[in-house]
XYZ file of C-alpha atoms in Angstrom:
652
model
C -81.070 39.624 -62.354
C -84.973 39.370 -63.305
C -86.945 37.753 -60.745
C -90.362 37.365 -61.229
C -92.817 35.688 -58.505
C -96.040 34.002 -58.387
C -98.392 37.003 -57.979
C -96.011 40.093 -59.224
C -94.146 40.951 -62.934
C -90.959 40.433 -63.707
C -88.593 42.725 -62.606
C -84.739 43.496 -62.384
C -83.036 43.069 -59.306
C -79.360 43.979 -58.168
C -77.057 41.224 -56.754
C -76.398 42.611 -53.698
C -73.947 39.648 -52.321
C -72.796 35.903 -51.895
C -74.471 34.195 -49.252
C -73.551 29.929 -47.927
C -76.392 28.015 -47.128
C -75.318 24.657 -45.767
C -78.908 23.964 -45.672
C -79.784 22.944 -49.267
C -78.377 20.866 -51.767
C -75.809 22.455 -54.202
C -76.892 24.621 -57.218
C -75.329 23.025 -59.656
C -77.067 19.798 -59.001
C -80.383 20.738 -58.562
C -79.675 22.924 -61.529
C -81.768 25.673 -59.192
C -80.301 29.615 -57.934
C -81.510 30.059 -53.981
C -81.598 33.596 -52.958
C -82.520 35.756 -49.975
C -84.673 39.106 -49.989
C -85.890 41.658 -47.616
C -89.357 41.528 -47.006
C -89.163 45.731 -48.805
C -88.054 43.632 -51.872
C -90.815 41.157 -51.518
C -93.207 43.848 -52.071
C -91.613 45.257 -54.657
C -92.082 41.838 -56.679
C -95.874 42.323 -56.060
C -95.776 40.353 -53.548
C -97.369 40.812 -49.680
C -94.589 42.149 -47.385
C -95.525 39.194 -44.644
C -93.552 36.175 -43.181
C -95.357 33.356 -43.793
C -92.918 30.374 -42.188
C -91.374 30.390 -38.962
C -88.354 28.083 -38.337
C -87.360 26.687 -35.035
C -84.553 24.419 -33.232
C -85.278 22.015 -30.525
C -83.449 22.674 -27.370
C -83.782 18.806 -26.376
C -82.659 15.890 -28.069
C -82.500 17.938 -31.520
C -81.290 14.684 -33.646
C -84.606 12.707 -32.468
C -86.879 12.979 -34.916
C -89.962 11.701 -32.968
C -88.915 14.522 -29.993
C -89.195 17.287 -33.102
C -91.852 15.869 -34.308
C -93.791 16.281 -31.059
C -92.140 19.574 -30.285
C -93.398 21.259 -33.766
C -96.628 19.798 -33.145
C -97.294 21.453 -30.396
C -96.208 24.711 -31.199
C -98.455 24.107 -34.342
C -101.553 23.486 -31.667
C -100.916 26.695 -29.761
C -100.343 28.631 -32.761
C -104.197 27.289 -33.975
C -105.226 28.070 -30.903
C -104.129 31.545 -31.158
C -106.451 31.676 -34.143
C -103.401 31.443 -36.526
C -103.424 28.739 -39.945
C -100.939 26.224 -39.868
C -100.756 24.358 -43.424
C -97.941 22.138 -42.812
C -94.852 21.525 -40.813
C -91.437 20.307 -42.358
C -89.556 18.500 -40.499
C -86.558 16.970 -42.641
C -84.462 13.907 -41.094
C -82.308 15.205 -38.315
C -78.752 15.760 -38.669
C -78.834 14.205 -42.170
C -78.027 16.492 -45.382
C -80.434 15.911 -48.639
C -77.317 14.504 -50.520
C -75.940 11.764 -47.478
C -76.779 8.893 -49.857
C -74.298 10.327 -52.325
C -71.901 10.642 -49.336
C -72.398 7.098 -48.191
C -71.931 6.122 -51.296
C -68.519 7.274 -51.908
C -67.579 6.485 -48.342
C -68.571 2.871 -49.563
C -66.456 2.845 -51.950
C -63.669 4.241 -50.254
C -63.829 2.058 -47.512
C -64.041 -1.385 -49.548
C -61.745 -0.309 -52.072
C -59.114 0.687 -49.026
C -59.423 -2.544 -47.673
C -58.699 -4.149 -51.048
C -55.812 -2.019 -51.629
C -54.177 -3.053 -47.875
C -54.662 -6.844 -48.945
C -52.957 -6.082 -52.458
C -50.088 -4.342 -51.064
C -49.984 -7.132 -48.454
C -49.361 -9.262 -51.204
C -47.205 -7.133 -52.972
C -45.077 -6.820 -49.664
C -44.782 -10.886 -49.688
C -43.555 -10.866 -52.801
C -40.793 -8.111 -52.880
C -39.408 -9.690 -49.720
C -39.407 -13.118 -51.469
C -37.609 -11.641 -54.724
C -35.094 -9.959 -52.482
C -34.648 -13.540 -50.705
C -34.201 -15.015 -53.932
C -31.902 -12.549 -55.155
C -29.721 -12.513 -52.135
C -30.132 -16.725 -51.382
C -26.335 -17.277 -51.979
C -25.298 -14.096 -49.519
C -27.819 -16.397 -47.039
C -25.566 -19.201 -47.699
C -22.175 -17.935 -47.041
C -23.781 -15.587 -43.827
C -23.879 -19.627 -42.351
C -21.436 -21.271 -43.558
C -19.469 -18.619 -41.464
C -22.038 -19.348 -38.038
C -25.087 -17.312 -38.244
C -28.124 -19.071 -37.172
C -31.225 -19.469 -38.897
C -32.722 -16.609 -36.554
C -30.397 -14.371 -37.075
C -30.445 -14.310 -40.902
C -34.636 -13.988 -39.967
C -34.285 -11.011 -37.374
C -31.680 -9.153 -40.097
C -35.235 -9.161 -42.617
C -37.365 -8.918 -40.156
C -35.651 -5.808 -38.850
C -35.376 -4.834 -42.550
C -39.208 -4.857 -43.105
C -40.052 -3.211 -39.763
C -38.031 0.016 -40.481
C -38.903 -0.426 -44.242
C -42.319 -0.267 -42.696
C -41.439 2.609 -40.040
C -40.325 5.177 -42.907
C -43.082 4.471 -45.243
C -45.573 5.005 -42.379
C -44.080 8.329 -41.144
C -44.216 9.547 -44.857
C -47.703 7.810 -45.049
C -49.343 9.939 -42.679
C -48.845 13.321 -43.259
C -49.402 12.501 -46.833
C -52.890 10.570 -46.327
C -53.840 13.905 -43.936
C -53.378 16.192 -46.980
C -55.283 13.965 -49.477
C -57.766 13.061 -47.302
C -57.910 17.084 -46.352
C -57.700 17.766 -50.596
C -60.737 15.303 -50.910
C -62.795 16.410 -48.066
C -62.819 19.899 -49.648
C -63.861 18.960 -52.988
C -66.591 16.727 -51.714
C -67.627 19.636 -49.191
C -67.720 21.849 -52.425
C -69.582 19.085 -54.247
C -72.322 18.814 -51.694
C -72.694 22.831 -50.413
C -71.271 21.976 -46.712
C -68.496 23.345 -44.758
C -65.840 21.382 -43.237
C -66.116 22.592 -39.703
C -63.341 20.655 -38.287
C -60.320 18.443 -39.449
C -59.614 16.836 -36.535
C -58.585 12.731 -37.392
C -59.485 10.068 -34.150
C -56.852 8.444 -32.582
C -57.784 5.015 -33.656
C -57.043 6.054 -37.008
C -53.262 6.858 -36.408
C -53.111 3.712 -34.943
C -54.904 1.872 -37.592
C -52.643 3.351 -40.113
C -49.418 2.173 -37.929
C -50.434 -1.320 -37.718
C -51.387 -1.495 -41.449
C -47.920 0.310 -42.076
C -45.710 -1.962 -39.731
C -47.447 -4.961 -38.635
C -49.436 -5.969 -42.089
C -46.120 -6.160 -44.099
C -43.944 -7.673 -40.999
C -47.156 -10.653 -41.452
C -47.037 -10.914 -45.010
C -43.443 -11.342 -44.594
C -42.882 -14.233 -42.561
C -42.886 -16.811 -44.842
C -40.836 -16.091 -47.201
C -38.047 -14.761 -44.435
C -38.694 -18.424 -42.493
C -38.607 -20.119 -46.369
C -35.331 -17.894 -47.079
C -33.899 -18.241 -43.973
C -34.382 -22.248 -42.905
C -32.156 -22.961 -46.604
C -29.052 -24.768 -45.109
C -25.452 -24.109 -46.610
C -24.902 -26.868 -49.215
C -28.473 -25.707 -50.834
C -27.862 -21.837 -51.027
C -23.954 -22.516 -51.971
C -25.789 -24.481 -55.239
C -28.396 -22.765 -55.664
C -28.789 -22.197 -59.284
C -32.566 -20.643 -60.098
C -35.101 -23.179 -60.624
C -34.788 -26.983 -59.862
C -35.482 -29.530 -63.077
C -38.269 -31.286 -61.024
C -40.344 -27.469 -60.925
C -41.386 -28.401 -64.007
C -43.178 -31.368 -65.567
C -44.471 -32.655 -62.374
C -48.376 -31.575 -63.814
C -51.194 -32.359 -66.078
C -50.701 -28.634 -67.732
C -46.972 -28.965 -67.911
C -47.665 -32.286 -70.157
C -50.285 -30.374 -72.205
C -47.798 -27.496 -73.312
C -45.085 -29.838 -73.770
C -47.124 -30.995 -76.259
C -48.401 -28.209 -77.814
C -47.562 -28.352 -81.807
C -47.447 -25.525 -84.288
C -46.428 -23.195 -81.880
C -43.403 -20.958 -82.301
C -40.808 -21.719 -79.570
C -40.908 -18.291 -78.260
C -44.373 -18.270 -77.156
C -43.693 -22.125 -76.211
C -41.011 -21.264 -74.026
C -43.032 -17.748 -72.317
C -46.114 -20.776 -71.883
C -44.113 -22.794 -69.993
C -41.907 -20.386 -68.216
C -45.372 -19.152 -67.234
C -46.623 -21.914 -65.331
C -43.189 -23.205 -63.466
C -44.189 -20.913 -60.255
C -47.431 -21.204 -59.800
C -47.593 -19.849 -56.249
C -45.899 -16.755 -57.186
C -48.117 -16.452 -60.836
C -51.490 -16.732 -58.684
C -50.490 -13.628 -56.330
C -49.465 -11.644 -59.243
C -52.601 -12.386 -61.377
C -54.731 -11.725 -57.858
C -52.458 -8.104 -58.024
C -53.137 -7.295 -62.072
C -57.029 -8.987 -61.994
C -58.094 -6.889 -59.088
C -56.862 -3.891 -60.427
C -58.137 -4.855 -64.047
C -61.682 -5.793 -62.699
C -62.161 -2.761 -60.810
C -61.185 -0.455 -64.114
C -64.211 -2.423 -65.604
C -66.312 -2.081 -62.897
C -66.122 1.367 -62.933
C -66.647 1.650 -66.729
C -69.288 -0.360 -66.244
C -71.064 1.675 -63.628
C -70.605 4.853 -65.656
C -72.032 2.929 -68.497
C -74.671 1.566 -66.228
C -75.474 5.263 -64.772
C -75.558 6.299 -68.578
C -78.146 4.051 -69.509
C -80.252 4.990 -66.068
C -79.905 8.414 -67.008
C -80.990 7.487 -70.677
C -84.359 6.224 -69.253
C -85.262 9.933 -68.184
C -85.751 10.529 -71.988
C -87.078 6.338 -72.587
C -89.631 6.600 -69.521
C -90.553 10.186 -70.437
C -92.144 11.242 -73.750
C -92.558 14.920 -72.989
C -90.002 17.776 -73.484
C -91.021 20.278 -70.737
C -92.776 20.178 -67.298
C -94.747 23.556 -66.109
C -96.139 23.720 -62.867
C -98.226 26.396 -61.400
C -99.118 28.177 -58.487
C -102.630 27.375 -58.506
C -104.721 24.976 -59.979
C -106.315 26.106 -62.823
C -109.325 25.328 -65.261
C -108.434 23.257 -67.655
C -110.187 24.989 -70.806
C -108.587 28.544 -70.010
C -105.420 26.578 -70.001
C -105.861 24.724 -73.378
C -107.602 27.956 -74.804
C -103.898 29.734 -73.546
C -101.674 26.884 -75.143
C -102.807 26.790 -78.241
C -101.478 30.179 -79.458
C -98.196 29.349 -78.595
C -95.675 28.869 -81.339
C -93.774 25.151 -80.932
C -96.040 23.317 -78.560
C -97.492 20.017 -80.537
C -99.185 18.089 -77.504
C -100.248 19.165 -74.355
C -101.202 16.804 -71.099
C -102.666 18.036 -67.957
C -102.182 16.710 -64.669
C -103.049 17.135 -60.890
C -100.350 18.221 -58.526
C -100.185 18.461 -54.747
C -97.980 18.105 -52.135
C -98.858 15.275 -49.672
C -97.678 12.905 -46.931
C -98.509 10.030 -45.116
C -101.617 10.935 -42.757
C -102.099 10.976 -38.902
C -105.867 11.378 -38.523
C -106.307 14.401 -35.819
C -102.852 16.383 -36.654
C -100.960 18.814 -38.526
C -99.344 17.074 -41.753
C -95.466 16.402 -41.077
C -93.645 16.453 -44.384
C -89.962 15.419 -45.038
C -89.404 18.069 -47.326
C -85.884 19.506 -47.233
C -85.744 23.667 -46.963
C -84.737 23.367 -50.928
C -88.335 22.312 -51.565
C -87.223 18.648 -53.323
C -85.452 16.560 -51.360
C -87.355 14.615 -49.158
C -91.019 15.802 -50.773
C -93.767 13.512 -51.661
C -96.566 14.682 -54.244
C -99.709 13.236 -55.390
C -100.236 12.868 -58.938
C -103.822 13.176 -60.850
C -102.640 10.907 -64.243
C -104.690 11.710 -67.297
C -106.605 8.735 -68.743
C -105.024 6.795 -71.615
C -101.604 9.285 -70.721
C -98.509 8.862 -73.295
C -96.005 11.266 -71.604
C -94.862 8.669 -69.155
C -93.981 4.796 -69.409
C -92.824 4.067 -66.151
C -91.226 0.366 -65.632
C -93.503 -1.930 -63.351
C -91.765 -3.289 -60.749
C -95.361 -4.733 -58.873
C -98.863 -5.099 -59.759
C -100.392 -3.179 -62.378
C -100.811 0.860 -64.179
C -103.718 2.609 -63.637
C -107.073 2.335 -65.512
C -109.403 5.355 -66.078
C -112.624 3.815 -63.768
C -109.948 3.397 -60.690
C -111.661 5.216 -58.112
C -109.371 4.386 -55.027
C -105.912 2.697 -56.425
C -102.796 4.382 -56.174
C -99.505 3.403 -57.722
C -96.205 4.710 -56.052
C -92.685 4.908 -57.489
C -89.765 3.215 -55.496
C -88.925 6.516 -53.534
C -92.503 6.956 -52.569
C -92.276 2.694 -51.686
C -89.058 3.225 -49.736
C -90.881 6.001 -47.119
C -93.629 3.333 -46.449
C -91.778 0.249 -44.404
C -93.638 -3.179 -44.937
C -96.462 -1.895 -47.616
C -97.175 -4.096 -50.528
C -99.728 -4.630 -52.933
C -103.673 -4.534 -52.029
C -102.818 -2.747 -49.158
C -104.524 0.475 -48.036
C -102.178 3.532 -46.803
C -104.045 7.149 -45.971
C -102.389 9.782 -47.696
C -103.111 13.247 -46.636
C -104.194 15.579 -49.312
C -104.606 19.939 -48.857
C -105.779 18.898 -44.909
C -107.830 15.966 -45.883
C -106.905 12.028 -44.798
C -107.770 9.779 -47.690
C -107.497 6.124 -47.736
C -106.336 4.535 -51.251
C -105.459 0.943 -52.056
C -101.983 0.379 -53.652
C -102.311 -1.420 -57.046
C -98.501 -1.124 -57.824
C -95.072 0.238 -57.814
C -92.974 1.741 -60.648
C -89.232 2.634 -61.046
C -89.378 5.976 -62.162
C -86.273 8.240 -62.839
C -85.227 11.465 -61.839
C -88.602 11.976 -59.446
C -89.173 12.149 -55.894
C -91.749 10.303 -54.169
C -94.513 10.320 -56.085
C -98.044 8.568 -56.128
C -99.934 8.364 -58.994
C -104.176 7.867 -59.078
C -106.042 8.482 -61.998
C -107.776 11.885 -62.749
C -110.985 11.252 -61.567
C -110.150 9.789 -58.248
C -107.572 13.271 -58.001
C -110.485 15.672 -59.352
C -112.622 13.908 -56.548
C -110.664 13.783 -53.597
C -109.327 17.212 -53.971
C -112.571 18.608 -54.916
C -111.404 20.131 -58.058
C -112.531 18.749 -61.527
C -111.755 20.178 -64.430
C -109.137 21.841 -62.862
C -104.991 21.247 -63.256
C -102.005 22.033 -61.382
C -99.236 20.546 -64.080
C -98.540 20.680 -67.175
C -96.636 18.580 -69.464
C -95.714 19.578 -72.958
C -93.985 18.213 -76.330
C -92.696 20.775 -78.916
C -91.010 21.090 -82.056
C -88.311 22.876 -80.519
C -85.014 21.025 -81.368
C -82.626 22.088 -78.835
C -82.095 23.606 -75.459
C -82.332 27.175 -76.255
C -85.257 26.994 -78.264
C -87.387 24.697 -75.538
C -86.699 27.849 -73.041
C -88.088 30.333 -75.674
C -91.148 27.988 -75.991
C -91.082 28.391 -71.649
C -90.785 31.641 -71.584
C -93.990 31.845 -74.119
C -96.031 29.551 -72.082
C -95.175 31.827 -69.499
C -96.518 34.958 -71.202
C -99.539 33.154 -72.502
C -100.458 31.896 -69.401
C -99.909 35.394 -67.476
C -102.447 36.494 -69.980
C -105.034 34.357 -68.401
C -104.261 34.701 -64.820
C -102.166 32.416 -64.222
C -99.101 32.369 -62.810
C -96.044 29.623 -63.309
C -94.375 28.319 -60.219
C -91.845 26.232 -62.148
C -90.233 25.437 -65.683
C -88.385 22.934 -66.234
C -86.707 21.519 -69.752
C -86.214 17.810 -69.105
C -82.245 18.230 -70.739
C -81.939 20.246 -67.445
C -83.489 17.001 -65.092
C -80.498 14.845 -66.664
C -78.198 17.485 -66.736
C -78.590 17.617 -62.607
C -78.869 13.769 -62.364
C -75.401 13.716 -64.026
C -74.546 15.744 -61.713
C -75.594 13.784 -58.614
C -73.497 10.801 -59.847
C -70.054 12.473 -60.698
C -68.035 11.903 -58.010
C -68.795 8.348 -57.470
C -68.027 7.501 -60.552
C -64.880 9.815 -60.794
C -64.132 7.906 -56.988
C -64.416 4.309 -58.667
C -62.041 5.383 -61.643
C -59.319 6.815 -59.441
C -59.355 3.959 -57.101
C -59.216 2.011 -59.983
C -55.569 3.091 -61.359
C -54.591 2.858 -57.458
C -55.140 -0.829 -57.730
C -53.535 -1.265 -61.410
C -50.445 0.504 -59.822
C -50.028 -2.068 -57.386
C -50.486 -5.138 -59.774
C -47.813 -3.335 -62.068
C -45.474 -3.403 -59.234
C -45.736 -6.700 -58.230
C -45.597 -7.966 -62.248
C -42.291 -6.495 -62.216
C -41.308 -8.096 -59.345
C -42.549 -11.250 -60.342
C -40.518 -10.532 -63.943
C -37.503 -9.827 -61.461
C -37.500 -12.824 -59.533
C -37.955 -15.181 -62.675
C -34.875 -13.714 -64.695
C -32.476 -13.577 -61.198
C -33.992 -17.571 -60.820
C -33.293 -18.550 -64.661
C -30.072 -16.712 -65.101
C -28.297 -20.110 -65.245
C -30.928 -21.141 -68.227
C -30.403 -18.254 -69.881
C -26.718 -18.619 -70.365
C -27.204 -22.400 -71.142
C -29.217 -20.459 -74.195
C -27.155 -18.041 -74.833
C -23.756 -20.705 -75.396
C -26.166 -22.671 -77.710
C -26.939 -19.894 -80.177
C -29.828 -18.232 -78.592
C -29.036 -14.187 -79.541
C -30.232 -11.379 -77.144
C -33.097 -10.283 -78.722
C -34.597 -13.835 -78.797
C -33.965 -13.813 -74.496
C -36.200 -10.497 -74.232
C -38.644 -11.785 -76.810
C -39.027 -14.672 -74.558
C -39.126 -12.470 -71.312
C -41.193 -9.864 -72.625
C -43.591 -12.608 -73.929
C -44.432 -14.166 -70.540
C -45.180 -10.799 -69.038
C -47.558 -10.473 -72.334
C -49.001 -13.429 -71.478
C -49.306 -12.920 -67.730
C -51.483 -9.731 -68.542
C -53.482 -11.261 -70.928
C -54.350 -14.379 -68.424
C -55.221 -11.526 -65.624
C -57.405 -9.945 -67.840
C -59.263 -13.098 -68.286
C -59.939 -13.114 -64.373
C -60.458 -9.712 -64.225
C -63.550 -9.656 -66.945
C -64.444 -12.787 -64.258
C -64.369 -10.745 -61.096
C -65.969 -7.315 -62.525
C -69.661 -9.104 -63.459
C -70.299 -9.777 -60.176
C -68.386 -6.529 -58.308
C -70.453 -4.973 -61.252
C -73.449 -5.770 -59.773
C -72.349 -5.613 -56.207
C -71.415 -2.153 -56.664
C -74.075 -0.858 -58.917
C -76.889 -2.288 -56.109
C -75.322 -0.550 -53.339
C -74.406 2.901 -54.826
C -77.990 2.650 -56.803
C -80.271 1.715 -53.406
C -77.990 4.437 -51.845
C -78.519 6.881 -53.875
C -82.210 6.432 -55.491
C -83.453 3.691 -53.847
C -83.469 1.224 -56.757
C -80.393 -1.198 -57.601
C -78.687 -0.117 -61.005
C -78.751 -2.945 -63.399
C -75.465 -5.093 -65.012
C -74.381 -3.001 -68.040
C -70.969 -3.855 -69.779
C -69.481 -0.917 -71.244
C -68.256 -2.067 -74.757
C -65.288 0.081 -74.043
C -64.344 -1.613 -70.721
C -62.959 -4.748 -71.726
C -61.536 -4.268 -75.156
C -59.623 -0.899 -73.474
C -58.523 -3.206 -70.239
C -57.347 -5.379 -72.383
C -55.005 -3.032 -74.141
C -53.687 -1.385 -71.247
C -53.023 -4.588 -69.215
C -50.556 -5.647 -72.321
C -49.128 -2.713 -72.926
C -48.308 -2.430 -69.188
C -46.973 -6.089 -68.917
C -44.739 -5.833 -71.626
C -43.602 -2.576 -70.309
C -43.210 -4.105 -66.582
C -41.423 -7.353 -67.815
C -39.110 -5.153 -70.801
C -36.520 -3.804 -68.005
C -35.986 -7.392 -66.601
C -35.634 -8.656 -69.923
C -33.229 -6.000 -71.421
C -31.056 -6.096 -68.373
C -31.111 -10.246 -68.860
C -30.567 -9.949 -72.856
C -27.169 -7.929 -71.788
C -25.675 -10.597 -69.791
C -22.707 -12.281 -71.609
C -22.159 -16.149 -71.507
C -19.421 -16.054 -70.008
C -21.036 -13.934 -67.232
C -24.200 -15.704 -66.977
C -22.539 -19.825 -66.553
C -20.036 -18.192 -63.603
C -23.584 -17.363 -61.850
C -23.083 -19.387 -59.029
């Protein structure tokens, strides 16, 4: 592997082995390779074979930040006193990994979208048990007419769904330990940590036994009291639907109505509508599921478009930053031989922090050297690389001498700021006081504040010096903008000076994409969880309205109506069910859209992702909510088109 550092050439070096470092965020999203040397190596790179960082745990209270703070502070005093330099301590939040707002996020998701699932399967419970009532209301009739009481014929169902409950449970659990041991791996492997134990609480046994047993025995009650309460004479003639179900309502006047209209879709209309209780719980089933499908397109769309503002807000193709400031003539002179560069910006760079007048700067910074940092920018007058959206007050102009404009990250570290007020910012040692004049939503960053180039150039004391460098080229793909790198590199080295970083902004999205996988892939997957359970209860719903019209059907059937024309009819409704969910499902994923988008945005970047509708979400919801209607209502109907007359007018 060639490795070159700051102060030595490049030079090959042998992989020696495979190290895990729980410590920093994963490769592949930072898009950055961590490695580990001797300190022989490190002079071998041309470097000087000293330790320069020393890194310590707290014996007491080591997840209280203020205790560590205090702790490292005073180690940093004796250490000064001992005639040693201490630049900086790091002190990242305790007991918190650089990607937990990822993690949160998910686990956001996964605990609202749990709880919606247990309330649609609740439902979906309720109305199996009242299909199977309504399928077995004449069995309920003869059970009394031969002396069983009205509590019996409950406790039989009730003892039904308990066990029901009981076996799905104890085939539950074991299950739900695997996935949720399957999951916990790949988000471990996701976010560079190690699973150290698998141990589940207690309470969550026991929550999963009373959602197993006691949430389906409560959704069932009413329709086992309903079922069970029938007397004899009404389940004895019990013959589907009662004349008076229909009719009774302004919408059952408008379809009757309705003109133009082919009688199978008249029929499927009105069919529709004669159960209204049992059509709202099945559109709640297939519009939850629907909405949440769009939601999630609509977050990946959103994310897309967030993404799509690294290259909108940004108007440069590569970003070099260097180990040392530098003049900024020998590093024009030095860019203008190389091939592919067409406009060159230079800014000031430094690392900074909120100051405590009197102490050793504390920085945030994770050990990966991103997470958690905060830098200090020195803006060019008049720049064009960067149009960052305003969120408060106002960009900088060139004659600022003492306004500072942070991004949201670098707003989010300072509680209760706002604009016109003065925060003290501590730059290479030195406090300095500057006046906020606004805040800007900037992409892909951390938290950053930006002052013009004079007030940088003053209070660092150096003008006409740079520490960044931001370029556009002619290059037209990836490859060729890390050639152009590579001779910015060279050309600089020339001159003295050394590159600390390069980085193609392609490779800034590509890691951003990366950050935001597995919510997305998390909101998609719950997403056909939900549209499983609102196909289940449309064919239930399809079930119980063929077993309560069988008597209709034959009166059809003896007056010419042929099979195919019963399952047209069938089929139809479930069509029309879908389509009517889908309505209320486009309704319900605006809002979750922008429910969901705020949390897993402030989460995860401190800024709320905006309302974006995928143009795929709805027109591809649409499709798959009739396809899987007509597919969920096409067994009830084929098994009703099969019935004979005869068959169908002895129901009952």
């Amino acid at each position: 592997m060639l490795v070159k550092t700051p102060h030595g050439p490049s030079r090959e070096i042998a992989i020696s082995g495979l190290v895990h470092d729980p410590s920093l965020a994963p490769g592949v999203q930072e898009q950055t390779v961590y490695g580990y040397i001797t300190r022989e190596t490190l002079g071998l790179l041309g470097e000087k074979p000293v330790l320069d960082e020393l890194r310590i745990r707290v014996a007491d209270h080591p997840f209280d930040r203020a205790s560590i703070d205090a702790t490292a502070r005073g180690l940093a005093n004796r250490l000064q006193k001992s005639d040693h330099i201490v630049r900086q301590i790091q002190v990242p939040q305790p007991g918190r990994h650089p990607h937990q707002g990822q993690m949160e996020g998910v686990l956001f998701l996964f605990v609202s979208f749990s709880v919606m699932a247990l309330g649609l399967s609740a439902i979906l419970v309720a109305t199996l048990i009242s299909a199977m009532v309504v399928r077995q209301i004449r069995e309920i009739g003869v059970m009394k007419a031969i002396g069983a009481a009205t509590g019996q014929i409950a406790a039989l169902y009730v003892t039904m769904v308990g066990m029901l409950g009981a076996i799905a449970t104890a085939a539950a659990i074991p299950l739900a330990l695997l996935a949720a041991r399957l999951f916990s791996d790949a988000i471990a492997n996701l976010l560079n940590f190690t699973i150290m134990s698998y141990q589940v609480p207690f309470w969550v046994f026991g929550a999963q036994i009373a959602s197993g047993i006691l949430v389906p025995l409560l959704m069932a009650t009413f329709p086992i009291i309903s079922g069970s309460r029938v007397t004899v004479h009404q389940a004895i003639n019990d013959y589907g639907l009662k004349s008076e179900t229909f009719g009774q309502h302004r919408l059952d006047s408008v379809l009757t109505r309705l003109q133009g209209v082919s009688r199978v879709y008249l029929l499927a209309l009105r069919n529709m509508f004669r159960r209204r209780g049992r059509l709202i719980l099945t559109l709640g089933l297939l519009a939850s599921g629907g909405g949440m499908f769009m939601t999630a397109m609509n977050i990946r769309a959103a994310w897309e478009g967030y993404i799509g503002r690294i290259y909108a807000d940004r108007h440069y193709d590569v970003q070099i930053k260097l180990n040392e400031p530098a003049h900024e003539d020998r590093l024009r002179s030095a860019l203008q031989t190389v091939k592919g560069v067409t406009k060159v910006e230079l800014w000031g760079y430094s690392e900074t922090t909120l100051a405590q007048p009197g102490q050793v700067d504390i920085v945030r910074t994770y050990p990966d050297g991103g997470h958690g940092s905060f830098v200090l920018l020195g803006t060019p007058p008049g720049t064009t690389m960067v149009t960052f959206r305003l969120l408060a007050g106002r960009w900088l102009q060139p004659a600022d001498s003492d306004a500072v404009v942070l991004n949201q990250m670098a707003f989010a570290l300072i509680p209760g700021v706002k604009i016109g007020d003065t925060i003290s910012l501590s730059l290479r040692g030195r406090a300095m006081k500057w006046r906020v004049a606004g805040i800007v939503e900037e992409i892909g960053f951390p938290a950053a504040a930006y002052v013009s180039e004079k007030a940088y150039a003053q209070a660092a004391g150096m003008a006409g010096q740079a520490q960044m460098i931001r370029i556009t080229s002619s290059a037209a793909g990836q490859a060729e903008r890390v050639e152009v790198i590579r001779s910015i590199e060279q050309a600089l080295a020339t001159t003295g000076v050394s590159v600390r970083e390069g980085l193609p902004l392609a490779i800034l999205r590509t890691a951003m994409v990366e950050h935001v996988s597995v919510l997305v892939n998390t909101l998609i997957a719950t997403a056909v969880l939900l549209g499983l359970i609102g196909v289940l209860g449309l064919a239930s719903t399809m079930s119980m309205n063929v077993i309560e019209r069988t008597r209709e059907l034959g009166v059809m059937r003896a007056i010419g109506a042929t099979p195919g024309t019963i399952m047209r009819i069938i089929v139809t409704e479930g069509v029309f069910i879908g389509g009517l969910s889908w309505v209320f499902a486009v309704m319900i994923s605006v809002p979750l859209s922008l429910l969901v988008g705020r949390v897993v945005g402030m989460l995860s970047f401190k800024v709320p992702l905006g309302l974006t509708i995928s143009p795929f979400a709805m027109p591809l919801c649409l499709v798959v909510v009739l396809l899987i209607s007509g597919a969920s209502a096409a067994w009830p109907a084929s098994r009703a088109s099969r019935l004979t007359v005869r068959k169908v007018l002895a129901y009952g």
